[in-house]
Coordinates of C-alpha atoms and ligand atoms in Angstrom, one line a residue:
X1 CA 108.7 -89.4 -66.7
X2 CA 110.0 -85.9 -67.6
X3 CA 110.4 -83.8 -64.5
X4 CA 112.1 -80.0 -65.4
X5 CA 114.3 -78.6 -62.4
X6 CA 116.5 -75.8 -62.4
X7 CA 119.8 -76.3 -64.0
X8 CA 122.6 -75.5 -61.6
X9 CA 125.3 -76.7 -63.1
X10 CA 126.3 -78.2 -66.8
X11 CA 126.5 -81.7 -68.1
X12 CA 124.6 -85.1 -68.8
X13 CA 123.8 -87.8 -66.3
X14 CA 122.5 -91.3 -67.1
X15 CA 123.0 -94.1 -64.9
X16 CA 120.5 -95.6 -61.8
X17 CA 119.2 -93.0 -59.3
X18 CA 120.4 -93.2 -55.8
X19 CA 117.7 -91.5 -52.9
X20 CA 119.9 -89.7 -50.3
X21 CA 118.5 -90.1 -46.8
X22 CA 118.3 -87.1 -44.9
X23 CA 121.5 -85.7 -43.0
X24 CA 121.8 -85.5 -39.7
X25 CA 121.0 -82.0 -38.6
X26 CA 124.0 -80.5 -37.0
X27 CA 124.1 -78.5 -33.5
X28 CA 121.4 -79.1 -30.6
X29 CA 118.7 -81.3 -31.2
X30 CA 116.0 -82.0 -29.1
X31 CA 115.3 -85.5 -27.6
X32 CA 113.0 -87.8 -29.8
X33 CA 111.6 -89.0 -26.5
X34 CA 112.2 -89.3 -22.9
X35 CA 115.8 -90.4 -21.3
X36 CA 114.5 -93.8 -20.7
X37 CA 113.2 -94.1 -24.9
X38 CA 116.4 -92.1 -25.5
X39 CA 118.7 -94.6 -23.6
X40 CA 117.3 -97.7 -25.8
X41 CA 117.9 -96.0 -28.8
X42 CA 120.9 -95.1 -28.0
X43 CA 121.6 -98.9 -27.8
X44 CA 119.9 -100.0 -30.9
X45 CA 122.5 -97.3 -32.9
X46 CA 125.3 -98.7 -31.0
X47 CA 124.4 -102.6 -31.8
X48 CA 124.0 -101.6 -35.8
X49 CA 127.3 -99.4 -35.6
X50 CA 128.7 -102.8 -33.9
X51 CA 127.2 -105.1 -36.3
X52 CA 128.6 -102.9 -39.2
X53 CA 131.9 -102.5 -38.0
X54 CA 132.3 -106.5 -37.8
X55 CA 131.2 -106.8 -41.4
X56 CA 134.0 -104.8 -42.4
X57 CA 136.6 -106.3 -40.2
X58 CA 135.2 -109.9 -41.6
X59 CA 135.7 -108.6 -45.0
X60 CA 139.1 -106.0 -44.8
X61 CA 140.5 -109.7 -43.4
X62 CA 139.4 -111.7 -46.5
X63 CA 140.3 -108.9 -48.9
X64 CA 143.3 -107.6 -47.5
X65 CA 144.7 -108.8 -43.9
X66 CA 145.5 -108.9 -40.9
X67 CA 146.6 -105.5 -40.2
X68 CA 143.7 -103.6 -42.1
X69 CA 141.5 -105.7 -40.6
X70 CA 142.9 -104.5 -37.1
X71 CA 141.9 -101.1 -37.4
X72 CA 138.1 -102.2 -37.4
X73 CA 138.6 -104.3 -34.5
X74 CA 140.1 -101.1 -32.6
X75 CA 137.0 -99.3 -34.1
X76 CA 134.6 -102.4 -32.7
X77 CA 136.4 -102.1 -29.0
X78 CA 136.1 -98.3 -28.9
X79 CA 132.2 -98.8 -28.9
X80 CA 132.8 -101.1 -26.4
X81 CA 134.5 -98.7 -24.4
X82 CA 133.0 -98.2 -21.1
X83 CA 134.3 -94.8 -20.3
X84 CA 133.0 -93.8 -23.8
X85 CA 129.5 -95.2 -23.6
X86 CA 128.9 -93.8 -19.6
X87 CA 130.0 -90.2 -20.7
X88 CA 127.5 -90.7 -23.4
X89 CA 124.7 -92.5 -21.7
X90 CA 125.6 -89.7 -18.8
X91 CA 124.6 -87.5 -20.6
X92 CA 121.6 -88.8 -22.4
X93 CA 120.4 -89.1 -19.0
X94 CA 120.6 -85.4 -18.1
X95 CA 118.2 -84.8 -21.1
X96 CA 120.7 -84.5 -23.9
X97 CA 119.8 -86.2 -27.7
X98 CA 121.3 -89.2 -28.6
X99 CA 122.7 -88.1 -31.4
X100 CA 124.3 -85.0 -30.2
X101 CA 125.6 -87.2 -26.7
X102 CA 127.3 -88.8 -29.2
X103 CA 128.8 -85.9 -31.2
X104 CA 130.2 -84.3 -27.9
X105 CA 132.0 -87.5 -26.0
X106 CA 133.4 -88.3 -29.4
X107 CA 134.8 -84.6 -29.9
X108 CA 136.2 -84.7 -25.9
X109 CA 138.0 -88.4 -26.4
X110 CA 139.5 -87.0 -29.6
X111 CA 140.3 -84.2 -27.8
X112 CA 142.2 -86.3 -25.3
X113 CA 143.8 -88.3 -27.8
X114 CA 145.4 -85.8 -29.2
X115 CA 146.5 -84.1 -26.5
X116 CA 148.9 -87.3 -26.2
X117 CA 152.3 -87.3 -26.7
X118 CA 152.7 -90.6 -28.3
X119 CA 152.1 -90.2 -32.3
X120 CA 150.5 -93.6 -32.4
X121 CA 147.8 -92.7 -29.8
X122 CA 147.6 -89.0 -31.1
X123 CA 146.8 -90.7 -34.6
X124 CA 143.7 -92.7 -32.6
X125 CA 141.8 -89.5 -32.7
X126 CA 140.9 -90.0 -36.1
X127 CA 139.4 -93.8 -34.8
X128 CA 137.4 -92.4 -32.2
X129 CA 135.6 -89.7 -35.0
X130 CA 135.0 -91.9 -37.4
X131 CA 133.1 -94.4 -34.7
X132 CA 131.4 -91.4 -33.5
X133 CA 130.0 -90.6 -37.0
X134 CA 128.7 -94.3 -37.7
X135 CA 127.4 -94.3 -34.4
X136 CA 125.4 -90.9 -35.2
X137 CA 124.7 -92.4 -38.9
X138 CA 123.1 -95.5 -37.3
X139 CA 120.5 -93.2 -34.6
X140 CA 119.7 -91.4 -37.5
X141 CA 119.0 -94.3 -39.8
X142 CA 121.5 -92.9 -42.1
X143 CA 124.4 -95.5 -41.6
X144 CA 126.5 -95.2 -44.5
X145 CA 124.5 -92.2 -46.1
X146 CA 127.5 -91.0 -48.3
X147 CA 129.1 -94.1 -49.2
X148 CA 128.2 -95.5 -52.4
X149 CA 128.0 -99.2 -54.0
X150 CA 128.0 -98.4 -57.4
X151 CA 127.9 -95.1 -59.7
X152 CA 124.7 -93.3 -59.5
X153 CA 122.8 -89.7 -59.9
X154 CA 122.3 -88.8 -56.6
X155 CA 118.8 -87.5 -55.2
X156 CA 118.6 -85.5 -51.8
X157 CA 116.5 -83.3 -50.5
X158 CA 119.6 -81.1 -49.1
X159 CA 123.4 -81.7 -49.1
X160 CA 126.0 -79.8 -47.4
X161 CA 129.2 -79.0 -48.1
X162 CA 130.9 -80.7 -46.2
X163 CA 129.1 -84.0 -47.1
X164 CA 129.2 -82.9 -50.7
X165 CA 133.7 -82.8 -50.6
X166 CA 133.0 -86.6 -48.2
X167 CA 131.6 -88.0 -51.5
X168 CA 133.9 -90.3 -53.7
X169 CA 133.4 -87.9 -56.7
X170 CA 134.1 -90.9 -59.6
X171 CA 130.5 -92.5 -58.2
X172 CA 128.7 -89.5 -58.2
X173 CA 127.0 -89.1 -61.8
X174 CA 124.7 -86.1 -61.5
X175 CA 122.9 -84.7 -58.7
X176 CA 119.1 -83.7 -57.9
X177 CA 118.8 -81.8 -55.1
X178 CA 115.6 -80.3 -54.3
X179 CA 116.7 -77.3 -51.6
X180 CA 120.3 -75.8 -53.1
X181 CA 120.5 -71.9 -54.1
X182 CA 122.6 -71.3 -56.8
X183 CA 125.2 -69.2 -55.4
X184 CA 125.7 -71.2 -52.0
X185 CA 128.2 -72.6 -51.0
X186 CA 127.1 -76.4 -51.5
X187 CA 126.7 -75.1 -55.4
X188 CA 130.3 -73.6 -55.9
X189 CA 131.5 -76.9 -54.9
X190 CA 129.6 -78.8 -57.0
X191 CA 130.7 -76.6 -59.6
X192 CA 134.2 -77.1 -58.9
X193 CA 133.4 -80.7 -58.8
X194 CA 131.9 -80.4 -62.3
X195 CA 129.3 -82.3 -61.4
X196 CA 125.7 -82.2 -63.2
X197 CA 123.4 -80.5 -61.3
X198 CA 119.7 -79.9 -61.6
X199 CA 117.8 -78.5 -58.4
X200 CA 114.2 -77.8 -57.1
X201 CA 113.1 -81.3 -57.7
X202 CA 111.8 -83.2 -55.0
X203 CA 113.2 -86.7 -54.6
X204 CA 111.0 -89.6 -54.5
X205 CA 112.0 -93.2 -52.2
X206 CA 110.6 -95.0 -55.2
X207 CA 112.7 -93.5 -58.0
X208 CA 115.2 -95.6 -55.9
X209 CA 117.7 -98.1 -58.5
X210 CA 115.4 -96.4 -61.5
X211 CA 117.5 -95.8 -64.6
X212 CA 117.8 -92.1 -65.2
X213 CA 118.8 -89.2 -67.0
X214 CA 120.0 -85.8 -66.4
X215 CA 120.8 -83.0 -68.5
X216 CA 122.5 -80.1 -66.1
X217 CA 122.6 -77.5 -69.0
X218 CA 118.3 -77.7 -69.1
X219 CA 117.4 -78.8 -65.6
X220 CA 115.6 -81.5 -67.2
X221 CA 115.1 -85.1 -65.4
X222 CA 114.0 -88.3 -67.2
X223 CA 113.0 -91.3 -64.8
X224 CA 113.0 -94.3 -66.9
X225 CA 113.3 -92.3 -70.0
X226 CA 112.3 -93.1 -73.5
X227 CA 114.9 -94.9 -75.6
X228 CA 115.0 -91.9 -78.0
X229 CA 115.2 -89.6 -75.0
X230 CA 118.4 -91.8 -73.8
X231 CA 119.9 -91.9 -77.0
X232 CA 119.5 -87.8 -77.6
X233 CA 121.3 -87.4 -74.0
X234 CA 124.1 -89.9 -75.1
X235 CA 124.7 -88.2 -78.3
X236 CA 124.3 -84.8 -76.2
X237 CA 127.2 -85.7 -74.1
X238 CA 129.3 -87.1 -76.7
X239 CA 129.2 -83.8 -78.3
X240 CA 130.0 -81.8 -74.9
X241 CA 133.4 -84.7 -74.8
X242 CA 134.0 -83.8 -78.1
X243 CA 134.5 -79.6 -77.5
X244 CA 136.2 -80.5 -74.3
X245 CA 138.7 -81.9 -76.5
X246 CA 138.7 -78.9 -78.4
X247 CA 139.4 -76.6 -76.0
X248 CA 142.4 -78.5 -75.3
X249 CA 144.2 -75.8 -77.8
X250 CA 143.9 -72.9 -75.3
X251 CA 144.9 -75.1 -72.2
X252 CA 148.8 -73.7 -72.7
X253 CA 147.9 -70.2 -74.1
X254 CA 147.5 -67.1 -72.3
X255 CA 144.1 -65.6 -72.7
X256 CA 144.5 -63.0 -74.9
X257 CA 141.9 -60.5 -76.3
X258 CA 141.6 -60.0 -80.3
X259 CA 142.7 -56.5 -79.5
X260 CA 145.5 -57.3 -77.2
X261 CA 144.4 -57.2 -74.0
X262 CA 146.6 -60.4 -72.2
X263 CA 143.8 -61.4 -68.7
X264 CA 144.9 -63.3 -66.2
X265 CA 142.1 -66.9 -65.7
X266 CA 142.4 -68.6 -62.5
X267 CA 141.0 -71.3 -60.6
X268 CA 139.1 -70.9 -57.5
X269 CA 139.9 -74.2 -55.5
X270 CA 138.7 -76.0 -52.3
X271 CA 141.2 -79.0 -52.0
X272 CA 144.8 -79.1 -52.9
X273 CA 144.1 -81.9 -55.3
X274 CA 141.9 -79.6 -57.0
X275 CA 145.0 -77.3 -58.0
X276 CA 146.6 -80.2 -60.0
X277 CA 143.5 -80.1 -62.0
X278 CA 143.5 -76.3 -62.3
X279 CA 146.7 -77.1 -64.0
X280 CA 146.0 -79.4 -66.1
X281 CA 143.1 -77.2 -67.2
X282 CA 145.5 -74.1 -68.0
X283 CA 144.7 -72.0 -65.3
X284 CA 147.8 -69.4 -64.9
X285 CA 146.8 -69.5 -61.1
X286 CA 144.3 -70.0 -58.3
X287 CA 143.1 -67.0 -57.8
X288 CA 140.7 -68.2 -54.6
X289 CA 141.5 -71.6 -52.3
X290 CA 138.7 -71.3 -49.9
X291 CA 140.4 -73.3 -47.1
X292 CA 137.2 -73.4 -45.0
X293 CA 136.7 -76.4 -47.1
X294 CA 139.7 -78.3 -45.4
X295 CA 138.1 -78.2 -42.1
X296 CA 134.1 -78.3 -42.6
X297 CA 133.8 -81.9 -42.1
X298 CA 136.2 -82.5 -39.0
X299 CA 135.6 -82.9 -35.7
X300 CA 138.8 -80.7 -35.0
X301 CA 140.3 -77.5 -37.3
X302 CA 143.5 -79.0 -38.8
X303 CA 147.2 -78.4 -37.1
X304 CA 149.3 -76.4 -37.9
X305 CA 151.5 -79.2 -39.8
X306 CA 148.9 -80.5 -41.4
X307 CA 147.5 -77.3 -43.1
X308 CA 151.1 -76.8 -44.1
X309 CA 151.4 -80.3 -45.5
X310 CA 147.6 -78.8 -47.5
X311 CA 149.0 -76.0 -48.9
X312 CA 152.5 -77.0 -49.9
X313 CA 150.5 -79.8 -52.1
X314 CA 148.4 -77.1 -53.9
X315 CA 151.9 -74.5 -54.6
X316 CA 153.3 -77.6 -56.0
X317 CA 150.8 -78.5 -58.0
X318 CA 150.9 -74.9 -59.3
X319 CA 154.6 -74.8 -60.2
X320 CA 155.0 -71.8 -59.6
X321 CA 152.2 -69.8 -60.4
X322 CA 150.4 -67.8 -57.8
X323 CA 147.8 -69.6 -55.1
X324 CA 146.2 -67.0 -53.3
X325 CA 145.1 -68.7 -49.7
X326 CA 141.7 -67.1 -48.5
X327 CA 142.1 -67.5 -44.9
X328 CA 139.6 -69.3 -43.2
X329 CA 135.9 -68.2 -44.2
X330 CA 134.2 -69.5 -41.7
X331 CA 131.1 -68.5 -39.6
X332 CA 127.8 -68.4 -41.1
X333 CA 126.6 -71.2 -43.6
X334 CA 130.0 -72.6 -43.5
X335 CA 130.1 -73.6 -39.4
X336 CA 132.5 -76.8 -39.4
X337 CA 131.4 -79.3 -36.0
X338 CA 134.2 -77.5 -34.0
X339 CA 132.9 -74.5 -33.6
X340 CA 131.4 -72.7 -31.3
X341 CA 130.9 -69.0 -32.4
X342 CA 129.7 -67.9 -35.6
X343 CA 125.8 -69.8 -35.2
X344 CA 123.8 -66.3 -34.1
X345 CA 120.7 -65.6 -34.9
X346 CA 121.4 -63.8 -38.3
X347 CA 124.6 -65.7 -38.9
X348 CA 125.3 -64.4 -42.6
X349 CA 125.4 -60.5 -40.9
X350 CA 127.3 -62.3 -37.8
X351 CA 130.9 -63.4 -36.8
X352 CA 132.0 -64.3 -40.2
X353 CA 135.4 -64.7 -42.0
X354 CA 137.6 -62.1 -41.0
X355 CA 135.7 -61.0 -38.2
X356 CA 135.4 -64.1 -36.4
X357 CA 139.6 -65.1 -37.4
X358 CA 140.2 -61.2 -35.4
X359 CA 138.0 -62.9 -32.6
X360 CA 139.9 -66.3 -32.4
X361 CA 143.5 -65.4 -32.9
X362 CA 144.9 -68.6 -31.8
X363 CA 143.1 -69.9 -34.4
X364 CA 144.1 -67.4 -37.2
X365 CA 147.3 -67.5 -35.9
X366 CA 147.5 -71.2 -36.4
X367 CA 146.7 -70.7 -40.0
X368 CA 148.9 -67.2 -40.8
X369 CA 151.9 -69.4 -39.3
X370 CA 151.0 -72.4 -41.8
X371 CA 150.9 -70.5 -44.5
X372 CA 154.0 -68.0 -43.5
X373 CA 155.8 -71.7 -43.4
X374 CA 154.1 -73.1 -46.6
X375 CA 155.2 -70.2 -48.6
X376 CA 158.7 -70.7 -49.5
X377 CA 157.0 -74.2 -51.9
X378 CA 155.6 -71.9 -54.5
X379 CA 153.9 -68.4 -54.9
X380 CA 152.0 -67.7 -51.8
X381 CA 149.7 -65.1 -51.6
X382 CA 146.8 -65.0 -49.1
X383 CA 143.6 -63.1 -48.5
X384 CA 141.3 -61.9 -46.2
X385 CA 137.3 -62.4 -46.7
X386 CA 134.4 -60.5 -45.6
X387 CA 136.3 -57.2 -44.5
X388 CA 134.6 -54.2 -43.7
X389 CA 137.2 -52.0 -42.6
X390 CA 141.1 -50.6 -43.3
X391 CA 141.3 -51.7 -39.3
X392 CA 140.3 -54.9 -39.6
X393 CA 143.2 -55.5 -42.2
X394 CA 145.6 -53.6 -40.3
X395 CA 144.7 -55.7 -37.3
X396 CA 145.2 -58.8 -39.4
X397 CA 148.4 -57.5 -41.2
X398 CA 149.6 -57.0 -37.2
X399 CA 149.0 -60.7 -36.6
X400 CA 150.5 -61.4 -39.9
X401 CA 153.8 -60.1 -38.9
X402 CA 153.9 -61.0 -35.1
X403 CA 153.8 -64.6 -36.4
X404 CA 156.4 -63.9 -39.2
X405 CA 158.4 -62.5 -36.2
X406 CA 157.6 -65.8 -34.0
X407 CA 159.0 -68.1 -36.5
X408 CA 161.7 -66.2 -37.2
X409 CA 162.3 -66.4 -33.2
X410 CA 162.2 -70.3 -33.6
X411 CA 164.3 -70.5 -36.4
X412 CA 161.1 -71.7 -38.8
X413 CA 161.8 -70.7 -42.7
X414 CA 158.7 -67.9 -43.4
X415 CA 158.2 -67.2 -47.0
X416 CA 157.4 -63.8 -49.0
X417 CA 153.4 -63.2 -49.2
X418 CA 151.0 -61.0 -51.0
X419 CA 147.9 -59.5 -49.1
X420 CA 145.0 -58.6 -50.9
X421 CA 141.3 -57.6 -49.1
X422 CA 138.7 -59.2 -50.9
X423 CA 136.1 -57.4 -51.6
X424 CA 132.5 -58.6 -51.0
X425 CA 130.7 -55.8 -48.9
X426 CA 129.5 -52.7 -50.0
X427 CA 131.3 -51.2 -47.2
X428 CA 134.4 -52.3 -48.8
X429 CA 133.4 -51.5 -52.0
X430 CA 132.7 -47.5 -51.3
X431 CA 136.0 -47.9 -49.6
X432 CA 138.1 -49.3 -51.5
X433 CA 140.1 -46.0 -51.6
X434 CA 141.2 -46.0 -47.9
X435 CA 141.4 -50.5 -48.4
X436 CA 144.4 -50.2 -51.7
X437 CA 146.4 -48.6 -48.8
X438 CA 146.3 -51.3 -46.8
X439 CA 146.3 -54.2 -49.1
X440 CA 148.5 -55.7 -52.0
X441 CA 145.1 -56.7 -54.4
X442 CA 142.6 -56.5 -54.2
X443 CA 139.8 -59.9 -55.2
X444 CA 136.0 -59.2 -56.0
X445 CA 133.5 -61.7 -54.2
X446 CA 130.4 -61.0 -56.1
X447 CA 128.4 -63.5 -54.4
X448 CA 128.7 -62.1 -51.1
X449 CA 128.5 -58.3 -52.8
X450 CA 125.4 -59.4 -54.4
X451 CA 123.8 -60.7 -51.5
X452 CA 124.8 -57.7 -48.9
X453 CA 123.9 -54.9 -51.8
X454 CA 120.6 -56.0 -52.7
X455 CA 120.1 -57.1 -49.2
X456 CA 119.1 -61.2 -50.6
X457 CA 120.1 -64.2 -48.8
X458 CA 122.2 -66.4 -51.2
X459 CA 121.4 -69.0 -49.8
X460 CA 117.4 -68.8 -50.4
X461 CA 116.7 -70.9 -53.3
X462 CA 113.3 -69.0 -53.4
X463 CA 115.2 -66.0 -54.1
X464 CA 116.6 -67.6 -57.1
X465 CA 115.9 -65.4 -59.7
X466 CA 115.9 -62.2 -57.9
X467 CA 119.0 -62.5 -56.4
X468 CA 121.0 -60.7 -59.2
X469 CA 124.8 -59.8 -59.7
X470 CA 123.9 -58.3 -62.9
X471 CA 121.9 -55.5 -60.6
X472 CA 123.4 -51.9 -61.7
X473 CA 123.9 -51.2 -58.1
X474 CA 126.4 -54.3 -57.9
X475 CA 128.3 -53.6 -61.1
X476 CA 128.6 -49.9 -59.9
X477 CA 130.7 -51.0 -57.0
X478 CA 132.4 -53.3 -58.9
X479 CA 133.8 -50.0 -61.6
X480 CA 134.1 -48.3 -58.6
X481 CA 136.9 -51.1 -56.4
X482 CA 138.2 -51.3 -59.8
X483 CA 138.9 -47.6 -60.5
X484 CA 140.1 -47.3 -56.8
X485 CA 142.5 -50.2 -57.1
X486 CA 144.2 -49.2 -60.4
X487 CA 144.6 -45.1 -58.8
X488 CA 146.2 -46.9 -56.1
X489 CA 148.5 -48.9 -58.8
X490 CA 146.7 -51.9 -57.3
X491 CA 145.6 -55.6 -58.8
X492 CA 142.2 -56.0 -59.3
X493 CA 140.9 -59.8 -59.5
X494 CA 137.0 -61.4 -59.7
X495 CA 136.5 -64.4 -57.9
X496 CA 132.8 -64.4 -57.6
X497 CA 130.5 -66.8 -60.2
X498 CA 130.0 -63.5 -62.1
X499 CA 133.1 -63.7 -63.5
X500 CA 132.0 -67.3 -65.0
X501 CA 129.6 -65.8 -66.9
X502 CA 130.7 -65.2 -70.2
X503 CA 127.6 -62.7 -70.8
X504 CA 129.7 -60.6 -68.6
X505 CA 133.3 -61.2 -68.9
X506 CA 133.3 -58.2 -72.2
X507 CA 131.6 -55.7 -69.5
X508 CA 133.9 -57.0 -66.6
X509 CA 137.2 -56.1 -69.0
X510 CA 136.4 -53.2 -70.0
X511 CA 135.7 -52.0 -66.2
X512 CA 139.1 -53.2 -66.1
X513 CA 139.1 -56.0 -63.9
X514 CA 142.8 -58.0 -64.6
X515 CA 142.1 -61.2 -63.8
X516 CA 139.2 -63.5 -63.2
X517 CA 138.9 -66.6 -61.5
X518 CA 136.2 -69.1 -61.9
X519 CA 135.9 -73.3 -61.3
X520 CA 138.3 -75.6 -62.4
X521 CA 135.6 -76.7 -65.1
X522 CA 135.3 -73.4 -66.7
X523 CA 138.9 -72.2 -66.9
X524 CA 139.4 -73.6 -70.6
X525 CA 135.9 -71.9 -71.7
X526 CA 136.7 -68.7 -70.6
X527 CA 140.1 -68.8 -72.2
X528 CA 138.4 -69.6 -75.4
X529 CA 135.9 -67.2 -74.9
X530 CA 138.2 -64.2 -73.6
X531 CA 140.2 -65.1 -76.9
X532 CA 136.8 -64.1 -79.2
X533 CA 136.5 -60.7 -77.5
X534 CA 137.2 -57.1 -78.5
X535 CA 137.3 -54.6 -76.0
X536 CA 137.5 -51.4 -78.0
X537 CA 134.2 -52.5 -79.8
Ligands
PEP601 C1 132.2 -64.4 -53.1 O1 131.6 -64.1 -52.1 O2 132.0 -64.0 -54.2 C2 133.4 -65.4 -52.9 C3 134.2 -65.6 -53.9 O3 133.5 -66.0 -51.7 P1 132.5 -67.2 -51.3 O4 131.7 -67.6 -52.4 O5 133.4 -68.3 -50.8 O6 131.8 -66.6 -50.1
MG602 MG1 132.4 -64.5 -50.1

């Protein structure tokens, strides 16, 4: 069976399909009956999450010992716990979901745990989340959603982001997803993930264990294809092995234009590990680490040693080229469990990325002191997202140095860092006159641009299509922050997908834009292609 999709993002699958069941949805939900019919299933969840976690204690003990086997055990006794189960059955008797009871005692005993001084307790946190997720998992009939046997093309309906970075990438094949627009979120990461992706099919339950084949570049899908089909797709992504190889050549190169224009390719990153990659792909820098991706899937926003810990691991990994940290760009599409703001009605216009940091400052602070500390590991820069105002980055620049001046008071080592604004809003677009004052680079986000100037929600896969960076009204602002920036002796960088898209990178250079940075997985391609280019042509 041939089904034709929307391709999303490059590559051939073929392997046995794996049907997704459908995430649990994530802020209030309402009761699936009444507190009596919520109480019982409340139970049945906790007996399966019991009955799971003794399967893996039996086997951690035959396959590796006593010790590992321990930590299920703790796990086993913690949904045993009767001050855990009477906050939660507490408050599924007040009227409260199952699912969400559970969510909110798990977050408050973390909470408590590590509040505690002892580091072994403090560590327990992490115990009493992960037997608050399979607890969740099993209400929702969804025990063990993400974790997978055997490789296999994945099939979902929706995925989000932070489920997509929970997945163990080497058994992921391909994905289908049937609701994923191509400039959200959930797509740059499978992007960065270089993962083949075809989207706007709908999964079937009986396509379940069916051999398969996927072709990213088309949007095709074959269920139980036709052996000459197969052995087209084999030979297909032999061939795509075989220019990887290739491209090899340029990995050590800097991308040069056949009239002599040197540009600057980056890697946009969402994982320290990712920037080892980015190295070994040639990128001369990471010109984008969204670090909202560090903290989407926790029950709590990192500490302050522990983001430090994150970004010395991705300077490292760069040797000494530039990592420009995009401070948390949260709010919006990209809400991680732990937070309560940012979920308003029109949450892509609401308290978003620097906005909602200016509203939190412990939180901000938290991570401008991490990355004031991380900075003496490599060449820190960091940047600010979603500004719409020269205030806005004064008010941040303010922060920037009160903490510089607080560690300084302590006696912590604060490293040298660049501050660019990126812009992503027309706002900061018309004003990017009035912005180069305040900022050391500027960094082009033409996904957001796109989606605030034409007035298109990115993340409306029924906008696909229509949604269009190419739009003359978008490319206008984008000649116009570059002009600005360069009077003002300023960088300019592109980090949205546009600059991955070799149909533009000729118009992009000859606007004058200096660096572009695009996945991991595209870094070697746009070498190769920037070296093909002439600019006075
Ligand atoms: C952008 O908006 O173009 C951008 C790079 O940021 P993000 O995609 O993370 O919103
Ligand atoms: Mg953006």
């Amino acid at each position: 069976m041939k089904l034709a999709g929307r391709p999303l993002c490059p590559g051939v699958a073929l392997g046995p399909i794996h049907v997704l069941p459908e995430a649990e949805k994530p802020g209030k939900n309402a009761p699936k009956g009444t507190p009596a019919e919520e109480l019982e299933r409340l139970e049945l969840g906790r007996q399966r999450a019991l009955d799971r976690v003794n399967g893996q204690q039996s086997a951690a003990l035959e396959k590796l010992g006593k010790e590992e086997a321990d930590i299920f055990r703790l796990h086993a006794l913690m949904l045993e716990d009767r001050d855990l189960l009477e906050t939660v059955r507490c408050a599924v008797r007040a009227g409260a979901c199952a699912e969400d009871s559970v969510r909110e005692a798990g977050e408050t005993f973390a909470a408590a745990f590590r509040a505690l001084e002892d580091p072994y307790l403090r560590e327990r946190a992490a115990d009493v989340e992960e037997v608050s997720r399979l607890w969740r998992e099993a209400l929702s009939g969804n025990l063990g959603r993400l974790e997978l046997g055997k490789p296999a093309i994945l099939c979902t309906g929706e995925i989000a982001p932070g489920e997509l970075i929970a997945l163990e990438r080497e058994k992921v094949l391909g994905l289908v997803v049937e609701r994923m627009a191509s400039d959200s979120h959930a797509a740059i990461l499978t992007r960065a993930m270089a993962l083949p992706t075809v989207v706007g099919l709908v999964p079937r339950m009986d396509w379940e264990g069916a051999f398969a084949a996927l072709d990213g570049e088309t949007g095709e899908l074959y269920v139980t294809p036709e052996e000459k089909v197969r052995d087209r797709l084999m030979e297909k992504a032999q061939a795509q092995r075989k220019i990887q190889t290739e491209l090899v050549a340029f990995r050590d190169r800097p991308a040069c234009t056949r009239d002599g224009r040197v540009v600057s390719v980056c890697a946009n990153i969402a994982a320290p590990e990712e920037a080892a990659l980015a190295r070994r792909e040639g990128a001369q820098g990471v010109g984008l680490f969204r670090t909202e991706f560090l903290c989407l899937n926790k029950e709590q926003c990192p500490g302050e040693e522990e983001q430090i810990a994150l970004y010395r691991r991705a300077l490292e990994a760069m040797e000494g080229r530039r990592v420009v940290i995009r401070t948390l760009d949260i709010g919006g599409d990209k809400c991680p469990p732990w937070l309560e703001a940012g979920r308003g009605e029109n949450p892509a216009l609401g308290l978003r990325g620097i906005r909602l940091s200016l509203k939190q400052p412990e939180l901000f602070r938290l991570q401008l002191r991490a990355i004031l500390r991380a900075a003496p590991y490599g060449k820190a820069a960091l940047m600010f997202p979603l500004v719409s105002s020269a205030q806005e980055v004064r008010a941040a620049r303010a922060l920037l140095e009160r903490c510089r001046a607080e560690l300084e008071a302590e006696g912590l080592p604060a490293g040298e860092v660049e501050v660019g604004v990126m812009i992503e809003t027309p706002a900061a677009a018309l004003m990017a006159g009035e912005l180069a004052k305040e900022a050391d680079f500027f960094s082009i986000g033409t996904n957001d641009l796109t989606q605030y100037t034409l007035a298109m929600d990115r993340q409306d896969p029924e906008l696909d299509g229509m949604y269009d960076p190419h739009h003359p009204a978008v490319l206008e602002l984008i000649r116009r922050t570059v002009e600005e920036g360069h009077r003002h002796g300023r960088r300019v960088a592109l980090c949205g997908q546009l600059g991955a898209d070799r149909s533009m990178t000729k118009t992009l250079l000859q606007m004058g834009v200096d660096e572009l940075s695009v996945p991991v997985g595209e870094v070697l391609e746009l070498k190769a292609h920037v070296s093909t280019l002439d600019l006075s042509e």
